[in-house]
mmCIF file of C-alpha atoms in Angstrom:
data_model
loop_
_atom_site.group_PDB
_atom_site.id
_atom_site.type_symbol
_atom_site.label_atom_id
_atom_site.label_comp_id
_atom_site.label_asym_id
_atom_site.label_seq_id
_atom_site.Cartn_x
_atom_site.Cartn_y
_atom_site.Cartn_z
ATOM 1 C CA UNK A 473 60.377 75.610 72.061
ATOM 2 C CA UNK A 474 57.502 73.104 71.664
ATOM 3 C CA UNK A 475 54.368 75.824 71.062
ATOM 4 C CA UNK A 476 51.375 75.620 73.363
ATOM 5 C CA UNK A 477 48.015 76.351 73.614
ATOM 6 C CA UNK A 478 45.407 76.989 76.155
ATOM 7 C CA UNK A 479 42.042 78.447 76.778
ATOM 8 C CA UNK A 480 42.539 81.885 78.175
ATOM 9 C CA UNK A 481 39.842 81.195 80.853
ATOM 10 C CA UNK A 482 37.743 78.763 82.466
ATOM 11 C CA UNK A 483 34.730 79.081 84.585
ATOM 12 C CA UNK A 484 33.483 76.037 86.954
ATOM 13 C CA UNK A 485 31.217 75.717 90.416
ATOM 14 C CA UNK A 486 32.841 73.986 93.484
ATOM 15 C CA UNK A 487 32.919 70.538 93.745
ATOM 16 C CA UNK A 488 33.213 69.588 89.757
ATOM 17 C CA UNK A 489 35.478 68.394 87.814
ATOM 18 C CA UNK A 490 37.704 70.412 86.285
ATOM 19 C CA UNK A 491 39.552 69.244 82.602
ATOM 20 C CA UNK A 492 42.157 72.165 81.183
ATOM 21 C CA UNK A 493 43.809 70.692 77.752
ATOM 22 C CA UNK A 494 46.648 72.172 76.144
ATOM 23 C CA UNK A 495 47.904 71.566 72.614
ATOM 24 C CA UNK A 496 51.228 70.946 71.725
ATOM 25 C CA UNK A 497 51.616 69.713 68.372
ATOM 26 C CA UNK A 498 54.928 70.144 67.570
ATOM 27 C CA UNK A 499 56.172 68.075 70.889
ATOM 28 C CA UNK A 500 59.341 66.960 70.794
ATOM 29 C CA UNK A 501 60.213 63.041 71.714
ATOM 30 C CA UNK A 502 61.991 63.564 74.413
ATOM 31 C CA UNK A 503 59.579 66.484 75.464
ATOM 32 C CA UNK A 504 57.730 66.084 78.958
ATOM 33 C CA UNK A 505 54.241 67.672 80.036
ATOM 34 C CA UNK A 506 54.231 70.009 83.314
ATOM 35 C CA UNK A 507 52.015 71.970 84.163
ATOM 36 C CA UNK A 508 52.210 74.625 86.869
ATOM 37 C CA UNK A 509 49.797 76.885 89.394
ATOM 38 C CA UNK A 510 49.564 80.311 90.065
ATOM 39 C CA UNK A 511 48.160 81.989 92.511
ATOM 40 C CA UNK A 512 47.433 86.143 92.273
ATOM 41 C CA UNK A 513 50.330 87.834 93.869
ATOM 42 C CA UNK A 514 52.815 84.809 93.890
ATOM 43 C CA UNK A 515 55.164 82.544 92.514
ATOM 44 C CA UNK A 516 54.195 79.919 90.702
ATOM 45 C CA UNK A 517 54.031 76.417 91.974
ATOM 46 C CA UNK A 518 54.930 72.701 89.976
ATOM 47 C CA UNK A 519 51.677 70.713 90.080
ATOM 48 C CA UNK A 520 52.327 67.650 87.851
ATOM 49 C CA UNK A 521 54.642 66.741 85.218
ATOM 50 C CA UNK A 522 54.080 63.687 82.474
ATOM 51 C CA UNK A 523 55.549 61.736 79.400
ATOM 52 C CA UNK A 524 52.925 59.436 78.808
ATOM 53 C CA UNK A 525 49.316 58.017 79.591
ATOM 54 C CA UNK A 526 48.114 58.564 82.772
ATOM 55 C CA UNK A 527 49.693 60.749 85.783
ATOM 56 C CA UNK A 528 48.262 61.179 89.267
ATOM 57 C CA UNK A 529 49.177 62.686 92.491
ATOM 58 C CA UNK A 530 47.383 64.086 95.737
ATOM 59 C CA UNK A 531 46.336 67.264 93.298
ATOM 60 C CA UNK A 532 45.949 66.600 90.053
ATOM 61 C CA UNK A 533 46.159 64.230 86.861
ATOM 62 C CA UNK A 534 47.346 64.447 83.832
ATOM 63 C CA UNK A 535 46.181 62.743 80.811
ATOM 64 C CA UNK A 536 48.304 62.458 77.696
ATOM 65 C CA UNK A 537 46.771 60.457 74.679
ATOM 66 C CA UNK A 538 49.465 57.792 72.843
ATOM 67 C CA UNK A 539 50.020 61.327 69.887
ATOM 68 C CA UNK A 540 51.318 63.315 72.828
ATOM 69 C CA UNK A 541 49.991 66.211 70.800
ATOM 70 C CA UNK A 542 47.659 67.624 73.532
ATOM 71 C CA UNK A 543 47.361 66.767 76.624
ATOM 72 C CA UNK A 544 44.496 67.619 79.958
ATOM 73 C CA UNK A 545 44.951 68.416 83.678
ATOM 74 C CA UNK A 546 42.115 67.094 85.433
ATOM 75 C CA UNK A 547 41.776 68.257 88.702
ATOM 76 C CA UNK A 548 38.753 66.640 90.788
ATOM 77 C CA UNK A 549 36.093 68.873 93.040
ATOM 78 C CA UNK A 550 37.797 71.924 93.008
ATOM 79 C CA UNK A 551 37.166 74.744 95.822
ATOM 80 C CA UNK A 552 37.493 78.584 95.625
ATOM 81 C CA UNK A 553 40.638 77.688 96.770
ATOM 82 C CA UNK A 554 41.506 76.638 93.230
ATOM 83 C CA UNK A 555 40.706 79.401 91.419
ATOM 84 C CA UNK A 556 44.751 80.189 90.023
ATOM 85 C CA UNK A 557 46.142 80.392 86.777
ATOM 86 C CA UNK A 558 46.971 76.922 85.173
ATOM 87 C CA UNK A 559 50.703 77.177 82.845
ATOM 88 C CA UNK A 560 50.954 74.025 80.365
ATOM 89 C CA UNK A 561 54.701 74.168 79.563
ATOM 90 C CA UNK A 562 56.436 71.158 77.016
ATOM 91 C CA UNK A 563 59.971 70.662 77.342
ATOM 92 C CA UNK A 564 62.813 68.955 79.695
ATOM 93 C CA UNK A 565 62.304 68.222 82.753
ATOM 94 C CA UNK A 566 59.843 70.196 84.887
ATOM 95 C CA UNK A 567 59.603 71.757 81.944
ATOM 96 C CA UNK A 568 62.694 73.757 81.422
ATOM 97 C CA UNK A 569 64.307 73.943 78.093
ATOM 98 C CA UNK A 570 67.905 74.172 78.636
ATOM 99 C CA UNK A 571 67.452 74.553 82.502
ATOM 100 C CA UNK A 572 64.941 78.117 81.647
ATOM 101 C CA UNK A 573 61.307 78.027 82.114
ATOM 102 C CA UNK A 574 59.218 79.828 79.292
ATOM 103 C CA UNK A 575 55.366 80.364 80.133
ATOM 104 C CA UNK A 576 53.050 80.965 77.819
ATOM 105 C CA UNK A 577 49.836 82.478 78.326
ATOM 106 C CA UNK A 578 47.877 79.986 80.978
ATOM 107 C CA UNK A 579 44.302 78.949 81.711
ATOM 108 C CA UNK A 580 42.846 81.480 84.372
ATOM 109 C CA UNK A 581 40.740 78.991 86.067
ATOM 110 C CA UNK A 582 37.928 80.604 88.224
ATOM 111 C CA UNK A 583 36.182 78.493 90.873
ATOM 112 C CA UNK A 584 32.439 80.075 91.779
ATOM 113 C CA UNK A 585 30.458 78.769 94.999
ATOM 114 C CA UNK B 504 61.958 72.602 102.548
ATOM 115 C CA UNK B 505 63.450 74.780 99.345
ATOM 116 C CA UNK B 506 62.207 77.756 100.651
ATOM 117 C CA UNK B 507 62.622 81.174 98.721
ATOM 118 C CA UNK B 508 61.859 84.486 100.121
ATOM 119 C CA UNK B 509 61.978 87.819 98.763
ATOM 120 C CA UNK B 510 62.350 91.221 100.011
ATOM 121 C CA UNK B 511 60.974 93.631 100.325
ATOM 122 C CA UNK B 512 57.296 92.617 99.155
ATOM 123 C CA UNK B 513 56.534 95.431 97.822
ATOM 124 C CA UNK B 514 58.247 98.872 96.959
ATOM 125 C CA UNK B 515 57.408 102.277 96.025
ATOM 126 C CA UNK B 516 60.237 104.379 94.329
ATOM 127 C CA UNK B 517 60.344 107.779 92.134
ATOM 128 C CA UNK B 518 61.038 107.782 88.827
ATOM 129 C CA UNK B 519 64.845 107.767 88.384
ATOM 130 C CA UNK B 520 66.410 106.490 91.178
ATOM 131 C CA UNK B 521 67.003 102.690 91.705
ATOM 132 C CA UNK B 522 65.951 99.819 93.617
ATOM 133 C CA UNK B 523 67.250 96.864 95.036
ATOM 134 C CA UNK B 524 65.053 93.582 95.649
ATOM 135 C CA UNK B 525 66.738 90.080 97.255
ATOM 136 C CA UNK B 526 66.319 86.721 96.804
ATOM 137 C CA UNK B 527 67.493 84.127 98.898
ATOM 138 C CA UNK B 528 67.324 80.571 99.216
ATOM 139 C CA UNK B 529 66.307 79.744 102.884
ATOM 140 C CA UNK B 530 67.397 76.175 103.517
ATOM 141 C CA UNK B 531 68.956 75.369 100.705
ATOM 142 C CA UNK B 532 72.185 76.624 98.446
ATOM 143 C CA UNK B 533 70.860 77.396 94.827
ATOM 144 C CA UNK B 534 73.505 77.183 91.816
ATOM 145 C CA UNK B 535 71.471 79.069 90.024
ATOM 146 C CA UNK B 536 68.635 81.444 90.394
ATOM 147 C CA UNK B 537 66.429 82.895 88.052
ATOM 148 C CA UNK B 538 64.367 86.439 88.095
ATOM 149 C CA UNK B 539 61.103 86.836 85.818
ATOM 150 C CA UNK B 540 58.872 90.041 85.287
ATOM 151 C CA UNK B 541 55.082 89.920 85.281
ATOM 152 C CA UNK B 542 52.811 92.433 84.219
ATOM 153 C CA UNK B 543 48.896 92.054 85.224
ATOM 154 C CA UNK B 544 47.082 89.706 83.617
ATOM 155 C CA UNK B 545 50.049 88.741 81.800
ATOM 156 C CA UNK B 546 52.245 85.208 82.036
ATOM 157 C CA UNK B 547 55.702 85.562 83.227
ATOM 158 C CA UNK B 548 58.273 86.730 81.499
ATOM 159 C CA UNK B 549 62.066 85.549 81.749
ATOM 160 C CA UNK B 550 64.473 87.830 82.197
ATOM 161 C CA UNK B 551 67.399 86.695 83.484
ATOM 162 C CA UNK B 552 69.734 83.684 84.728
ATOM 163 C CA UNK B 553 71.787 84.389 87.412
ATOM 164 C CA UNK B 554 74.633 81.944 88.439
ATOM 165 C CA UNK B 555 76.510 82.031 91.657
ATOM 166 C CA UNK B 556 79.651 83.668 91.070
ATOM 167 C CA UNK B 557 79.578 84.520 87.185
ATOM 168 C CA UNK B 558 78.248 86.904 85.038
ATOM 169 C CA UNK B 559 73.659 86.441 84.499
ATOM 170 C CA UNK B 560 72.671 85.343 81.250
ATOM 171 C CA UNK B 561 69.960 88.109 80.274
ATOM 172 C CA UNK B 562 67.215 86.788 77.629
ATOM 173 C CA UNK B 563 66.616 88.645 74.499
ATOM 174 C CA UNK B 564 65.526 92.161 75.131
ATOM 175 C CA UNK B 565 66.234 92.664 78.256
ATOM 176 C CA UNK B 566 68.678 95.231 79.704
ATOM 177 C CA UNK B 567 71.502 94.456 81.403
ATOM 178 C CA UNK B 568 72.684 97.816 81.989
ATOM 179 C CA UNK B 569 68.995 98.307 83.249
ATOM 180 C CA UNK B 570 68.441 95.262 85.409
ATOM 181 C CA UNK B 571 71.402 94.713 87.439
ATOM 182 C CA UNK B 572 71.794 91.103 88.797
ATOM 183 C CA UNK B 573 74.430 90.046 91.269
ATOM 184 C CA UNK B 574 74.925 86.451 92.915
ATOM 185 C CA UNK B 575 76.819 86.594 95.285
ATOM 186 C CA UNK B 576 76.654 83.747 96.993
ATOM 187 C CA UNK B 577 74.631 80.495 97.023
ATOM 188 C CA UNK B 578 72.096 81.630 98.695
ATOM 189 C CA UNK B 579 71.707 84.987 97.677
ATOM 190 C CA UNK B 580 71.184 87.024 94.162
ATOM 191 C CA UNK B 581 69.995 90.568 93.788
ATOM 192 C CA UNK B 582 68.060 92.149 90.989
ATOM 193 C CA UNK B 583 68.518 96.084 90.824
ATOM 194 C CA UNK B 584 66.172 98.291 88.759
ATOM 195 C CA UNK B 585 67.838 101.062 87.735
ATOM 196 C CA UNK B 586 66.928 104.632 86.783
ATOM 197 C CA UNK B 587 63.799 103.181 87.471
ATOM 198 C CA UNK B 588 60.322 104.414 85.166
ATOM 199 C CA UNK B 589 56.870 104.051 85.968
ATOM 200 C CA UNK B 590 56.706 101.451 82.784
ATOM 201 C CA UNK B 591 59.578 99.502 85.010
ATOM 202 C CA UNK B 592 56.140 98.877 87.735
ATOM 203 C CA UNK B 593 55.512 95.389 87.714
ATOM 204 C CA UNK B 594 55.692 92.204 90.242
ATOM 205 C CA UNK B 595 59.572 90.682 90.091
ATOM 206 C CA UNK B 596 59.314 87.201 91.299
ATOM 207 C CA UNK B 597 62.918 84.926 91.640
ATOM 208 C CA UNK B 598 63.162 81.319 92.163
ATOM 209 C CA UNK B 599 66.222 78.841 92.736
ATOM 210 C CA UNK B 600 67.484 75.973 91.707
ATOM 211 C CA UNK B 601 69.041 73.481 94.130
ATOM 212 C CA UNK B 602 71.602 71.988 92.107
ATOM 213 C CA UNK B 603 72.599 71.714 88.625
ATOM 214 C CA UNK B 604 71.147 67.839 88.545
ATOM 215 C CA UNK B 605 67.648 69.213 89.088
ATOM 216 C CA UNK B 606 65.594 71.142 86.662
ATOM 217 C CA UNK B 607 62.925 71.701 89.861
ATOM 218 C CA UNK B 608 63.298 75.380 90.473
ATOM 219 C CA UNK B 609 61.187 77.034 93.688
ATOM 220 C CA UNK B 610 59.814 80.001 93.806
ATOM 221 C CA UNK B 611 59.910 83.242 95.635
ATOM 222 C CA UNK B 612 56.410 85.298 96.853
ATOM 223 C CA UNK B 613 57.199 87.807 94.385
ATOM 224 C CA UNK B 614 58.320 91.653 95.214
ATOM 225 C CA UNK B 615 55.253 94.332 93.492
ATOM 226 C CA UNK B 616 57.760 97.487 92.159
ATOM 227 C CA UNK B 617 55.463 100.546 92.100
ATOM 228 C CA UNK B 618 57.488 103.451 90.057
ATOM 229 C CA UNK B 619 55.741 107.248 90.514
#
């Protein structure tokens, strides 16, 4: 399993920007970027998933630079409602590594007003 | 669509005796469903692969004799805790697969086991 690392926490106001990087230096080529929400008391939920460059949907995007060894969710004027833990997670598709999904230790992202 | 639900929600049991949670796939059949552990302020934890009509795959550490999982059917696996112990509390979320072409697995709202 490609290795990755977060910050354990991140504090921002509503309406910023908010830019959550993960390392993963030891990505493999055929490795893609997901990242996944959590919200207290649930399930998690697939957000955005990348190879290369630039990724954007109605939620978030993803930024990958050409060394694919790191890569940041940007997600734009966040709300309280926002406030989740963010799971960077390198592997197949949607992240999986031989179908499984591994989580490491996430970004608890808190949104103030 | 690719609804999962879980039940019950949340569960209270004495030490000792054994509990049964579901997870089913609403709207969809799932080849495969998976059951994780989390404990608070922790990530989730993998604990099991359960495939419709064969034996789960358990991950390293965990308990089979402990954790029962049955799958029934394609839209329904079970995860039993048994001889339950209060270190056995946690939140026991599933989530489904659709088919064995996509790697997109959906998740369930999670069952919160309480052992006293």
């Amino acid at each position: 399993l490609a290795k990755t690392t977060q910050p354990i926490s991140m504090d921002s106001y509503e309406g910023q920007e908010v830019n959550i990087t993960c390392s993963h230096n030891n990505i493999a080529t055929n490795d893609y970027i997901t990242w996944y929400q959590q919200f207290p008391s649930q399930g998690p939920r697939f957000i955005i998933q990348g190879y290369k460059t630039k990724v954007t949907n109605e939620v978030a995007s993803l930024f990958i630079p050409a060394d694919r060894k790191s890569s940041t969710l940007s997600l734009p004027r966040v709300s309280l409602s926002d406030t989740a833990v963010y799971y960077c997670l390198v592997g197949g598709d949607r992240g999986s590594t031989l179908g499984r999904l591994y989580f490491g230790r996430g970004t608890q992202l808190t949104v103030w007003p | 669509g690719a609804v999962v639900s879980q039940h019950p929600s949340r569960v209270i049991c004495k030490s000792g005796t054994s509990v049964k949670i579901e997870c089913r796939s609403l709207d969809f059949q799932a080849t495969t469903m998976f059951w994780y552990r989390q404990f608070p302020k922790q990530s989730l934890m993998l604990m099991a692969t359960s495939n419709e009509g064969s034996k789960a795959t358990y991950e390293q550490g965990v308990e089979k004799d402990k954790f029962l999982i049955n799958h029934a059917s394609l839209t329904l696996s079970t995860l039993t805790v048994t001889s339950a112990h209060p270190e056995d509390s946690s939140f026991y979320i599933c989530s489904a697969r659709r088919t064995e072409d996509s790697y997109e697995q959906y998740f369930g709202p999670g069952t919160r086991l309480t052992v006293t």
